PDB file of C-alpha atoms in Angstrom:
ATOM      1  CA  MET A   8       0.152  -0.309   0.387  1.00 94.00           C
ATOM      2  CA  ASN A   9       0.825   3.178  -1.151  1.00 97.00           C
ATOM      3  CA  ILE A  10       0.238   5.929   2.314  1.00 97.00           C
ATOM      4  CA  LEU A  11       1.025   9.434   1.465  1.00 97.00           C
ATOM      5  CA  VAL A  12       1.571  11.611   4.753  1.00 96.00           C
ATOM      6  CA  ALA A  13       0.742  15.352   5.029  1.00 93.00           C
ATOM      7  CA  LEU A  14       2.287  17.307   7.636  1.00 90.00           C
ATOM      8  CA  ASP A  15       2.241  20.650   8.507  1.00 80.00           C
ATOM      9  CA  GLY A  16       4.030  21.278  11.782  1.00 68.00           C
ATOM     10  CA  SER A  17       1.067  21.195  14.247  1.00 73.00           C
ATOM     11  CA  GLU A  18       0.654  19.355  16.410  1.00 74.00           C
ATOM     12  CA  SER A  19      -2.356  17.639  15.054  1.00 74.00           C
ATOM     13  CA  SER A  20      -0.265  15.928  12.436  1.00 79.00           C
ATOM     14  CA  GLN A  21       2.806  14.891  14.471  1.00 85.00           C
ATOM     15  CA  ARG A  22      -0.452  12.880  15.864  1.00 87.00           C
ATOM     16  CA  ALA A  23       0.039  11.467  12.264  1.00 90.00           C
ATOM     17  CA  ILE A  24       3.530  10.455  12.438  1.00 93.00           C
ATOM     18  CA  GLU A  25       2.505   8.632  16.488  1.00 92.00           C
ATOM     19  CA  PHE A  26      -0.550   7.180  14.416  1.00 92.00           C
ATOM     20  CA  ILE A  27       2.444   5.438  11.909  1.00 95.00           C
ATOM     21  CA  GLN A  28       5.478   4.700  14.955  1.00 94.00           C
ATOM     22  CA  GLN A  29       1.453   3.122  16.799  1.00 91.00           C
ATOM     23  CA  ARG A  30       0.685   0.948  14.030  1.00 93.00           C
ATOM     24  CA  PRO A  31       1.511  -2.280  12.209  1.00 94.00           C
ATOM     25  CA  TRP A  32       2.666  -2.015   8.417  1.00 96.00           C
ATOM     26  CA  LEU A  33       3.096  -4.823   6.001  1.00 94.00           C
ATOM     27  CA  ASP A  34       7.210  -4.436   5.148  1.00 94.00           C
ATOM     28  CA  LEU A  35       5.724  -3.721   1.570  1.00 95.00           C
ATOM     29  CA  ASP A  36       4.621  -0.651   2.363  1.00 96.00           C
ATOM     30  CA  HIS A  37       5.620   2.527   1.283  1.00 97.00           C
ATOM     31  CA  PHE A  38       5.340   5.668   2.646  1.00 98.00           C
ATOM     32  CA  LEU A  39       5.974   9.453   1.414  1.00 98.00           C
ATOM     33  CA  ILE A  40       5.979  11.766   4.187  1.00 96.00           C
ATOM     34  CA  ILE A  41       5.385  15.111   2.235  1.00 95.00           C
ATOM     35  CA  SER A  42       5.298  19.665   3.983  1.00 91.00           C
ATOM     36  CA  VAL A  43       3.349  21.727   1.410  1.00 89.00           C
ATOM     37  CA  VAL A  44       4.561  25.440   1.421  1.00 83.00           C
ATOM     38  CA  GLU A  45       1.901  27.468  -0.118  1.00 78.00           C
ATOM     39  CA  PRO A  46       2.663  30.695  -1.460  1.00 73.00           C
ATOM     40  CA  ASP A  47       1.624  33.520   0.721  1.00 65.00           C
ATOM     41  CA  LYS A  48      -0.847  35.954  -0.377  1.00 57.00           C
ATOM     42  CA  ALA A  49       0.515  38.854   1.154  1.00 54.00           C
ATOM     43  CA  ASP A  50       3.673  39.034  -1.785  1.00 51.00           C
ATOM     44  CA  VAL A  51       1.622  41.003  -3.724  1.00 54.00           C
ATOM     45  CA  SER A  52       3.498  44.014  -2.500  1.00 54.00           C
ATOM     46  CA  MET A  53       5.960  42.534  -0.587  1.00 53.00           C
ATOM     47  CA  ALA A  54       7.829  40.511  -2.624  1.00 54.00           C
ATOM     48  CA  SER A  55      10.816  40.145  -0.839  1.00 53.00           C
ATOM     49  CA  ALA A  56       9.999  40.072   2.489  1.00 53.00           C
ATOM     50  CA  LEU A  57       7.958  37.073   1.143  1.00 53.00           C
ATOM     51  CA  THR A  58      11.328  35.254  -0.268  1.00 58.00           C
ATOM     52  CA  LYS A  59      13.041  35.804   3.738  1.00 58.00           C
ATOM     53  CA  THR A  60       9.455  33.762   4.900  1.00 64.00           C
ATOM     54  CA  SER A  61       9.347  31.575   2.504  1.00 69.00           C
ATOM     55  CA  GLU A  62      13.073  30.391   2.348  1.00 74.00           C
ATOM     56  CA  ALA A  63      12.467  29.948   7.082  1.00 77.00           C
ATOM     57  CA  PHE A  64       9.091  28.430   6.052  1.00 76.00           C
ATOM     58  CA  PHE A  65      11.071  25.914   3.558  1.00 82.00           C
ATOM     59  CA  GLY A  66      14.011  25.136   6.140  1.00 85.00           C
ATOM     60  CA  GLU A  67      11.072  25.029   8.785  1.00 83.00           C
ATOM     61  CA  CYS A  68       9.904  21.870   6.491  1.00 86.00           C
ATOM     62  CA  GLU A  69      13.261  20.120   6.239  1.00 90.00           C
ATOM     63  CA  LYS A  70      13.392  20.023   9.687  1.00 89.00           C
ATOM     64  CA  VAL A  71      10.009  18.677  10.530  1.00 88.00           C
ATOM     65  CA  LEU A  72      10.168  15.927   7.412  1.00 93.00           C
ATOM     66  CA  SER A  73      13.237  14.751   8.444  1.00 94.00           C
ATOM     67  CA  ARG A  74      12.573  14.434  12.190  1.00 93.00           C
ATOM     68  CA  ALA A  75       9.666  12.960  10.924  1.00 94.00           C
ATOM     69  CA  ARG A  76      11.272  10.298   8.723  1.00 95.00           C
ATOM     70  CA  ASP A  77      14.194   9.720  11.387  1.00 95.00           C
ATOM     71  CA  SER A  78      10.775   8.969  13.977  1.00 94.00           C
ATOM     72  CA  VAL A  79       8.814   6.672  11.636  1.00 96.00           C
ATOM     73  CA  LYS A  80      12.375   4.629   9.928  1.00 95.00           C
ATOM     74  CA  GLU A  81      13.299   3.805  13.632  1.00 95.00           C
ATOM     75  CA  LYS A  82       9.754   2.161  14.361  1.00 94.00           C
ATOM     76  CA  LEU A  83       9.763   0.630  10.681  1.00 95.00           C
ATOM     77  CA  PRO A  84      13.219  -0.247   9.429  1.00 95.00           C
ATOM     78  CA  ARG A  85      11.915  -2.400   6.482  1.00 95.00           C
ATOM     79  CA  ASN A  86       9.778   0.172   4.743  1.00 96.00           C
ATOM     80  CA  LYS A  87      10.227   2.490   2.447  1.00 97.00           C
ATOM     81  CA  ILE A  88      10.076   5.978   3.360  1.00 97.00           C
ATOM     82  CA  GLU A  89      10.574   9.325   1.171  1.00 96.00           C
ATOM     83  CA  THR A  90      10.232  12.623   2.184  1.00 96.00           C
ATOM     84  CA  ARG A  91       9.620  16.132  -0.357  1.00 95.00           C
ATOM     85  CA  ILE A  92       8.634  19.479  -0.057  1.00 93.00           C
ATOM     86  CA  LEU A  93       5.836  20.928  -2.443  1.00 92.00           C
ATOM     87  CA  THR A  94       4.356  24.391  -3.452  1.00 89.00           C
ATOM     88  CA  GLY A  95       1.643  25.252  -4.305  1.00 88.00           C
ATOM     89  CA  PRO A  96      -1.994  25.582  -3.077  1.00 88.00           C
ATOM     90  CA  VAL A  97      -2.302  23.199  -0.018  1.00 88.00           C
ATOM     91  CA  LYS A  98      -5.396  21.398  -0.981  1.00 91.00           C
ATOM     92  CA  ASP A  99      -4.774  21.010  -4.940  1.00 94.00           C
ATOM     93  CA  THR A 100      -1.054  19.936  -3.861  1.00 94.00           C
ATOM     94  CA  ILE A 101      -1.778  16.730  -1.635  1.00 95.00           C
ATOM     95  CA  ILE A 102      -4.088  15.423  -3.892  1.00 96.00           C
ATOM     96  CA  ASP A 103      -2.451  16.015  -7.414  1.00 97.00           C
ATOM     97  CA  CYS A 104       0.681  14.094  -4.721  1.00 97.00           C
ATOM     98  CA  ALA A 105      -1.641  11.648  -4.056  1.00 97.00           C
ATOM     99  CA  ARG A 106      -2.709  10.933  -7.332  1.00 96.00           C
ATOM    100  CA  GLU A 107       1.080  11.247  -9.091  1.00 97.00           C
ATOM    101  CA  PHE A 108       1.778   8.684  -5.965  1.00 97.00           C
ATOM    102  CA  ASN A 109      -0.481   6.590  -6.698  1.00 96.00           C
ATOM    103  CA  ALA A 110      -1.678   6.525  -2.735  1.00 97.00           C
ATOM    104  CA  ASP A 111      -4.002   4.203  -1.064  1.00 95.00           C
ATOM    105  CA  LEU A 112      -4.313   5.773   1.532  1.00 96.00           C
ATOM    106  CA  ILE A 113      -3.907   9.468   2.563  1.00 96.00           C
ATOM    107  CA  VAL A 114      -3.126  10.375   6.199  1.00 95.00           C
ATOM    108  CA  MET A 115      -3.322  13.399   8.072  1.00 92.00           C
ATOM    109  CA  GLY A 116      -3.978  15.653  11.173  1.00 83.00           C
ATOM    110  CA  SER A 117      -7.770  16.788  11.572  1.00 78.00           C
ATOM    111  CA  GLN A 118      -6.823  20.648  11.492  1.00 67.00           C
ATOM    112  CA  GLY A 119      -3.612  22.680  10.308  1.00 54.00           C
ATOM    113  CA  ARG A 120      -1.942  25.831  12.135  1.00 52.00           C
ATOM    114  CA  LYS A 121      -4.356  27.905  10.969  1.00 53.00           C
ATOM    115  CA  GLY A 122      -6.998  25.993  12.505  1.00 48.00           C
ATOM    116  CA  ILE A 123      -8.927  27.789  15.401  1.00 49.00           C
ATOM    117  CA  ASN A 124     -11.583  25.398  17.591  1.00 46.00           C
ATOM    118  CA  ARG A 125     -10.365  22.072  18.564  1.00 45.00           C
ATOM    119  CA  LEU A 126     -13.901  20.340  17.396  1.00 46.00           C
ATOM    120  CA  ILE A 127     -14.356  21.776  13.481  1.00 53.00           C
ATOM    121  CA  ILE A 128     -11.869  19.810  11.165  1.00 61.00           C
ATOM    122  CA  GLY A 129      -9.581  21.211   9.331  1.00 70.00           C
ATOM    123  CA  SER A 130     -10.312  23.105   5.990  1.00 77.00           C
ATOM    124  CA  VAL A 131      -7.319  21.688   4.270  1.00 83.00           C
ATOM    125  CA  ALA A 132      -8.556  18.133   5.971  1.00 84.00           C
ATOM    126  CA  GLU A 133     -11.653  18.278   4.578  1.00 83.00           C
ATOM    127  CA  ALA A 134     -11.550  19.809   0.841  1.00 87.00           C
ATOM    128  CA  VAL A 135      -8.810  17.252   0.268  1.00 90.00           C
ATOM    129  CA  LEU A 136     -11.202  14.227   1.333  1.00 88.00           C
ATOM    130  CA  ARG A 137     -13.263  15.435  -1.364  1.00 87.00           C
ATOM    131  CA  GLY A 138     -11.289  16.005  -3.610  1.00 89.00           C
ATOM    132  CA  ALA A 139      -9.041  12.717  -2.511  1.00 91.00           C
ATOM    133  CA  PRO A 140      -8.662   9.823  -5.067  1.00 91.00           C
ATOM    134  CA  CYS A 141      -8.242   7.620  -1.829  1.00 93.00           C
ATOM    135  CA  SER A 142      -8.922   6.769   1.134  1.00 94.00           C
ATOM    136  CA  VAL A 143      -8.270   9.347   3.925  1.00 94.00           C
ATOM    137  CA  GLN A 144      -7.578   8.925   7.302  1.00 94.00           C
ATOM    138  CA  ILE A 145      -8.095  11.416   9.673  1.00 91.00           C
ATOM    139  CA  ILE A 146      -5.847  11.664  12.641  1.00 91.00           C
ATOM    140  CA  ARG A 147      -8.087  13.085  16.191  1.00 83.00           C
ATOM    141  CA  LYS A 148      -5.983  14.118  19.315  1.00 69.00           C
ATOM    142  CA  LYS A 149      -7.300  11.268  21.667  1.00 56.00           C
ATOM    143  CA  GLY A 150      -9.817  13.748  24.767  1.00 42.00           C
TER     144      GLY A 150
ATOM    145  CA  MET B 140      -6.772   0.368  19.176  1.00 93.00           C
ATOM    146  CA  ARG B 141     -10.278   0.063  19.513  1.00 97.00           C
ATOM    147  CA  VAL B 142     -12.136   0.004  16.134  1.00 97.00           C
ATOM    148  CA  MET B 143     -15.054   1.150  14.941  1.00 97.00           C
ATOM    149  CA  ILE B 144     -16.317   0.664  11.260  1.00 96.00           C
ATOM    150  CA  ALA B 145     -19.889   1.669  10.546  1.00 94.00           C
ATOM    151  CA  LEU B 146     -21.702  -0.017   8.182  1.00 91.00           C
ATOM    152  CA  ASP B 147     -24.873   0.626   5.750  1.00 84.00           C
ATOM    153  CA  GLY B 148     -25.169  -1.662   3.423  1.00 76.00           C
ATOM    154  CA  SER B 149     -24.169   0.201   0.913  1.00 78.00           C
ATOM    155  CA  GLU B 150     -21.421  -1.299  -1.873  1.00 76.00           C
ATOM    156  CA  CYS B 151     -18.940   1.955  -0.659  1.00 74.00           C
ATOM    157  CA  SER B 152     -19.279   0.586   3.192  1.00 78.00           C
ATOM    158  CA  LYS B 153     -18.148  -2.767   1.660  1.00 84.00           C
ATOM    159  CA  TYR B 154     -15.048  -1.458   0.633  1.00 85.00           C
ATOM    160  CA  ALA B 155     -14.640  -0.021   4.356  1.00 90.00           C
ATOM    161  CA  LEU B 156     -14.765  -3.237   5.113  1.00 93.00           C
ATOM    162  CA  ASP B 157     -12.777  -5.029   2.903  1.00 91.00           C
ATOM    163  CA  HIS B 158     -10.052  -3.087   3.982  1.00 91.00           C
ATOM    164  CA  VAL B 159     -10.504  -3.040   7.460  1.00 94.00           C
ATOM    165  CA  VAL B 160      -9.985  -7.037   6.108  1.00 94.00           C
ATOM    166  CA  LYS B 161      -7.176  -6.346   4.161  1.00 91.00           C
ATOM    167  CA  ARG B 162      -4.821  -4.294   6.808  1.00 92.00           C
ATOM    168  CA  PRO B 163      -2.441  -5.693   9.428  1.00 93.00           C
ATOM    169  CA  TRP B 164      -3.615  -5.489  12.890  1.00 95.00           C
ATOM    170  CA  ARG B 165      -2.369  -5.212  16.010  1.00 94.00           C
ATOM    171  CA  VAL B 166      -2.968  -8.964  18.248  1.00 92.00           C
ATOM    172  CA  ASP B 167      -4.562  -6.577  21.227  1.00 94.00           C
ATOM    173  CA  ASP B 168      -6.833  -4.240  18.521  1.00 96.00           C
ATOM    174  CA  LEU B 169     -10.880  -4.603  19.399  1.00 97.00           C
ATOM    175  CA  PHE B 170     -13.859  -4.608  16.816  1.00 97.00           C
ATOM    176  CA  LEU B 171     -17.312  -3.092  16.941  1.00 97.00           C
ATOM    177  CA  ILE B 172     -19.195  -2.988  13.232  1.00 96.00           C
ATOM    178  CA  ALA B 173     -21.840  -0.464  13.813  1.00 95.00           C
ATOM    179  CA  HIS B 174     -24.826  -0.032  12.327  1.00 93.00           C
ATOM    180  CA  VAL B 175     -27.767   2.475  12.755  1.00 91.00           C
ATOM    181  CA  VAL B 176     -31.644   1.688  11.263  1.00 88.00           C
ATOM    182  CA  GLU B 177     -32.887   5.737  10.886  1.00 81.00           C
ATOM    183  CA  PRO B 178     -36.094   5.391  11.302  1.00 74.00           C
ATOM    184  CA  ILE B 179     -37.844   4.917   7.296  1.00 67.00           C
ATOM    185  CA  PRO B 180     -40.470   8.442   7.138  1.00 62.00           C
ATOM    186  CA  VAL B 181     -43.272   7.392   5.351  1.00 59.00           C
ATOM    187  CA  ASP B 182     -45.154  10.051   6.803  1.00 55.00           C
ATOM    188  CA  ILE B 183     -44.420  12.454   4.798  1.00 55.00           C
ATOM    189  CA  GLY B 184     -47.402  13.632   2.552  1.00 57.00           C
ATOM    190  CA  ILE B 185     -49.716  10.451   3.856  1.00 55.00           C
ATOM    191  CA  ALA B 186     -50.954  10.146   7.198  1.00 55.00           C
ATOM    192  CA  TYR B 187     -49.410   7.916   9.924  1.00 55.00           C
ATOM    193  CA  VAL B 188     -49.897   4.847   9.364  1.00 56.00           C
ATOM    194  CA  PRO B 189     -48.798   2.906  12.070  1.00 56.00           C
ATOM    195  CA  ASN B 190     -48.871  -0.754  11.156  1.00 55.00           C
ATOM    196  CA  ALA B 191     -46.387   0.172   7.731  1.00 54.00           C
ATOM    197  CA  TYR B 192     -44.374   1.882   9.520  1.00 53.00           C
ATOM    198  CA  SER B 193     -43.388  -0.553  12.559  1.00 60.00           C
ATOM    199  CA  GLN B 194     -43.391  -3.305   9.502  1.00 59.00           C
ATOM    200  CA  THR B 195     -40.827  -1.329   7.844  1.00 64.00           C
ATOM    201  CA  ASP B 196     -38.440  -0.875  10.398  1.00 69.00           C
ATOM    202  CA  GLY B 197     -39.197  -4.511  11.366  1.00 77.00           C
ATOM    203  CA  ALA B 198     -38.030  -5.295   7.832  1.00 82.00           C
ATOM    204  CA  ALA B 199     -34.681  -3.169   8.300  1.00 82.00           C
ATOM    205  CA  ALA B 200     -34.320  -4.212  11.643  1.00 84.00           C
ATOM    206  CA  ASP B 201     -34.213  -7.815  10.614  1.00 89.00           C
ATOM    207  CA  ALA B 202     -31.850  -6.685   7.212  1.00 88.00           C
ATOM    208  CA  ALA B 203     -29.357  -4.909   9.431  1.00 89.00           C
ATOM    209  CA  TYR B 204     -28.877  -8.021  11.750  1.00 92.00           C
ATOM    210  CA  ALA B 205     -28.643 -10.074   8.918  1.00 92.00           C
ATOM    211  CA  LEU B 206     -25.952  -7.816   7.378  1.00 91.00           C
ATOM    212  CA  MET B 207     -24.087  -7.963  10.564  1.00 93.00           C
ATOM    213  CA  GLU B 208     -23.575 -11.327  11.012  1.00 94.00           C
ATOM    214  CA  VAL B 209     -22.446 -11.750   7.310  1.00 93.00           C
ATOM    215  CA  ALA B 210     -19.882  -8.752   8.351  1.00 94.00           C
ATOM    216  CA  LYS B 211     -19.116 -10.065  11.743  1.00 95.00           C
ATOM    217  CA  LYS B 212     -18.258 -13.852  10.034  1.00 95.00           C
ATOM    218  CA  GLU B 213     -16.685 -11.934   7.291  1.00 94.00           C
ATOM    219  CA  LEU B 214     -13.906 -10.333   9.953  1.00 95.00           C
ATOM    220  CA  HIS B 215     -14.376 -12.842  12.224  1.00 94.00           C
ATOM    221  CA  GLU B 216     -12.477 -15.071   9.432  1.00 94.00           C
ATOM    222  CA  ALA B 217      -9.973 -12.885   8.565  1.00 94.00           C
ATOM    223  CA  LEU B 218      -9.029 -11.939  12.192  1.00 94.00           C
ATOM    224  CA  PRO B 219      -9.527 -14.859  14.327  1.00 94.00           C
ATOM    225  CA  SER B 220      -8.064 -14.004  16.579  1.00 92.00           C
ATOM    226  CA  HIS B 221      -9.560 -10.886  17.120  1.00 94.00           C
ATOM    227  CA  SER B 222     -12.687  -9.399  19.421  1.00 93.00           C
ATOM    228  CA  VAL B 223     -15.034  -8.390  17.508  1.00 96.00           C
ATOM    229  CA  GLU B 224     -18.598  -7.354  18.315  1.00 96.00           C
ATOM    230  CA  THR B 225     -21.542  -6.308  16.540  1.00 96.00           C
ATOM    231  CA  LYS B 226     -24.537  -3.165  16.988  1.00 95.00           C
ATOM    232  CA  VAL B 227     -27.371  -2.221  15.719  1.00 93.00           C
ATOM    233  CA  ALA B 228     -29.231   0.705  16.856  1.00 92.00           C
ATOM    234  CA  PHE B 229     -31.543   2.655  16.397  1.00 88.00           C
ATOM    235  CA  GLY B 230     -31.983   6.317  15.191  1.00 87.00           C
ATOM    236  CA  MET B 231     -30.257   9.399  13.156  1.00 88.00           C
ATOM    237  CA  VAL B 232     -27.504   7.904  11.707  1.00 89.00           C
ATOM    238  CA  LYS B 233     -25.004  10.525  12.607  1.00 91.00           C
ATOM    239  CA  SER B 234     -25.371  10.646  15.817  1.00 93.00           C
ATOM    240  CA  GLU B 235     -25.942   7.039  17.008  1.00 94.00           C
ATOM    241  CA  LEU B 236     -22.596   6.396  14.846  1.00 95.00           C
ATOM    242  CA  LEU B 237     -20.635   9.502  16.844  1.00 96.00           C
ATOM    243  CA  ASP B 238     -22.523   8.609  20.460  1.00 96.00           C
ATOM    244  CA  LEU B 239     -21.375   5.114  20.123  1.00 97.00           C
ATOM    245  CA  ALA B 240     -18.384   6.052  18.931  1.00 97.00           C
ATOM    246  CA  LYS B 241     -17.765   8.011  22.260  1.00 96.00           C
ATOM    247  CA  SER B 242     -20.106   5.114  24.955  1.00 97.00           C
ATOM    248  CA  TRP B 243     -17.489   2.253  22.876  1.00 97.00           C
ATOM    249  CA  LYS B 244     -14.086   4.779  24.015  1.00 96.00           C
ATOM    250  CA  ALA B 245     -13.264   4.059  19.962  1.00 97.00           C
ATOM    251  CA  ASP B 246      -9.750   5.453  19.040  1.00 95.00           C
ATOM    252  CA  LEU B 247     -10.571   5.411  15.376  1.00 96.00           C
ATOM    253  CA  ILE B 248     -14.372   4.776  13.417  1.00 96.00           C
ATOM    254  CA  VAL B 249     -13.687   3.318   9.419  1.00 95.00           C
ATOM    255  CA  MET B 250     -16.580   3.840   6.574  1.00 93.00           C
ATOM    256  CA  GLY B 251     -17.174   4.329   3.722  1.00 88.00           C
ATOM    257  CA  SER B 252     -17.040   7.978   1.713  1.00 84.00           C
ATOM    258  CA  HIS B 253     -20.979   7.781   1.258  1.00 72.00           C
ATOM    259  CA  GLY B 254     -23.665   5.705   1.856  1.00 58.00           C
ATOM    260  CA  ARG B 255     -26.734   4.487   0.025  1.00 55.00           C
ATOM    261  CA  THR B 256     -28.318   8.120  -0.189  1.00 54.00           C
ATOM    262  CA  GLY B 257     -24.903   8.771  -2.100  1.00 49.00           C
ATOM    263  CA  PHE B 258     -25.940   9.908  -5.443  1.00 51.00           C
ATOM    264  CA  ASN B 259     -22.561  10.963  -6.979  1.00 48.00           C
ATOM    265  CA  ARG B 260     -18.724   9.006  -6.341  1.00 47.00           C
ATOM    266  CA  LEU B 261     -16.959  12.477  -6.235  1.00 49.00           C
ATOM    267  CA  LEU B 262     -18.689  13.645  -3.330  1.00 57.00           C
ATOM    268  CA  LEU B 263     -18.696  12.918   0.394  1.00 69.00           C
ATOM    269  CA  GLY B 264     -21.778  11.271   1.700  1.00 76.00           C
ATOM    270  CA  SER B 265     -22.824  14.014   3.947  1.00 80.00           C
ATOM    271  CA  VAL B 266     -22.748  11.032   7.142  1.00 85.00           C
ATOM    272  CA  ALA B 267     -19.216  10.518   6.617  1.00 86.00           C
ATOM    273  CA  GLU B 268     -18.722  14.628   6.555  1.00 85.00           C
ATOM    274  CA  GLU B 269     -20.724  14.237   9.777  1.00 87.00           C
ATOM    275  CA  VAL B 270     -19.286  11.972  11.736  1.00 90.00           C
ATOM    276  CA  LEU B 271     -15.644  13.424  10.910  1.00 87.00           C
ATOM    277  CA  ARG B 272     -16.967  16.600  12.262  1.00 86.00           C
ATOM    278  CA  GLY B 273     -18.446  15.423  15.425  1.00 89.00           C
ATOM    279  CA  ALA B 274     -15.991  12.483  16.332  1.00 91.00           C
ATOM    280  CA  HIS B 275     -14.339  13.011  19.407  1.00 89.00           C
ATOM    281  CA  CYS B 276     -11.025  10.239  17.727  1.00 93.00           C
ATOM    282  CA  SER B 277      -9.806   9.331  14.453  1.00 93.00           C
ATOM    283  CA  VAL B 278     -11.571   8.559  11.053  1.00 94.00           C
ATOM    284  CA  GLU B 279     -10.471   6.907   8.237  1.00 94.00           C
ATOM    285  CA  ILE B 280     -13.198   7.563   5.075  1.00 92.00           C
ATOM    286  CA  VAL B 281     -12.453   4.839   2.890  1.00 92.00           C
ATOM    287  CA  LYS B 282     -12.641   5.268  -1.093  1.00 86.00           C
ATOM    288  CA  GLN B 283     -12.613   2.479  -3.337  1.00 76.00           C
ATOM    289  CA  HIS B 284      -9.093   3.561  -5.707  1.00 64.00           C
ATOM    290  CA  LYS B 285     -10.064   5.581  -8.617  1.00 55.00           C
TER     291      LYS B 285
END
């Protein structure tokens, strides 16, 4: 099975990684862990400021991804685990990636960093769920 | 992990069960197969007919228990050492499923992306969406691979 894990560095996406670590998987299961950098809408008048933020964000994404890969690899040493940073609108980028990767399952947190209410599923998660070509698992923090 | 599988007898919910059957599980994972029988609104536009109403509901309940037996057998054959419970609830699908998930202390709800009332394969079913929004735990929406 091809499993696409979409991370954004939020608490619920950390839970997605913990979920993968705790569950049993087949040796053949192939993981692709991604993080999507969305072009900031504020760039219209502040081109240079944006570039800096984007670069910092890329760095942050790389850290999140390599930490995630290491912790999954530790539990699942025999599985193939890749990471990728993608740019574009979050929802479409995740869905396109799922198609291209021929994902059987997308795993993601219930809300990203923009979420304000623990009870409400993130708009990104919901949009991905609607457009996904495959099964989607939304991980929610317990309690 | 406590895994609740919500079935409604549709093609899509069959995928949800197939998905569970195919995947690896831990020995201590527990399963609950759940199905909700929703009262059929036969009284719209016509006078309320108590006999017809209870008869349809009775048939729906029988069908529900039969569905649970088949599903339990299938899951038990695939995962013989796991505990599999079944539960048929009566009421509104969304609230019954959410209440059941809570009272059974589910860690994960597995369900199809749309049920018997879905008309478009591309859309996410309203029940799946409502369960996802209201669930206290993780939810896996199973879609047939396109």
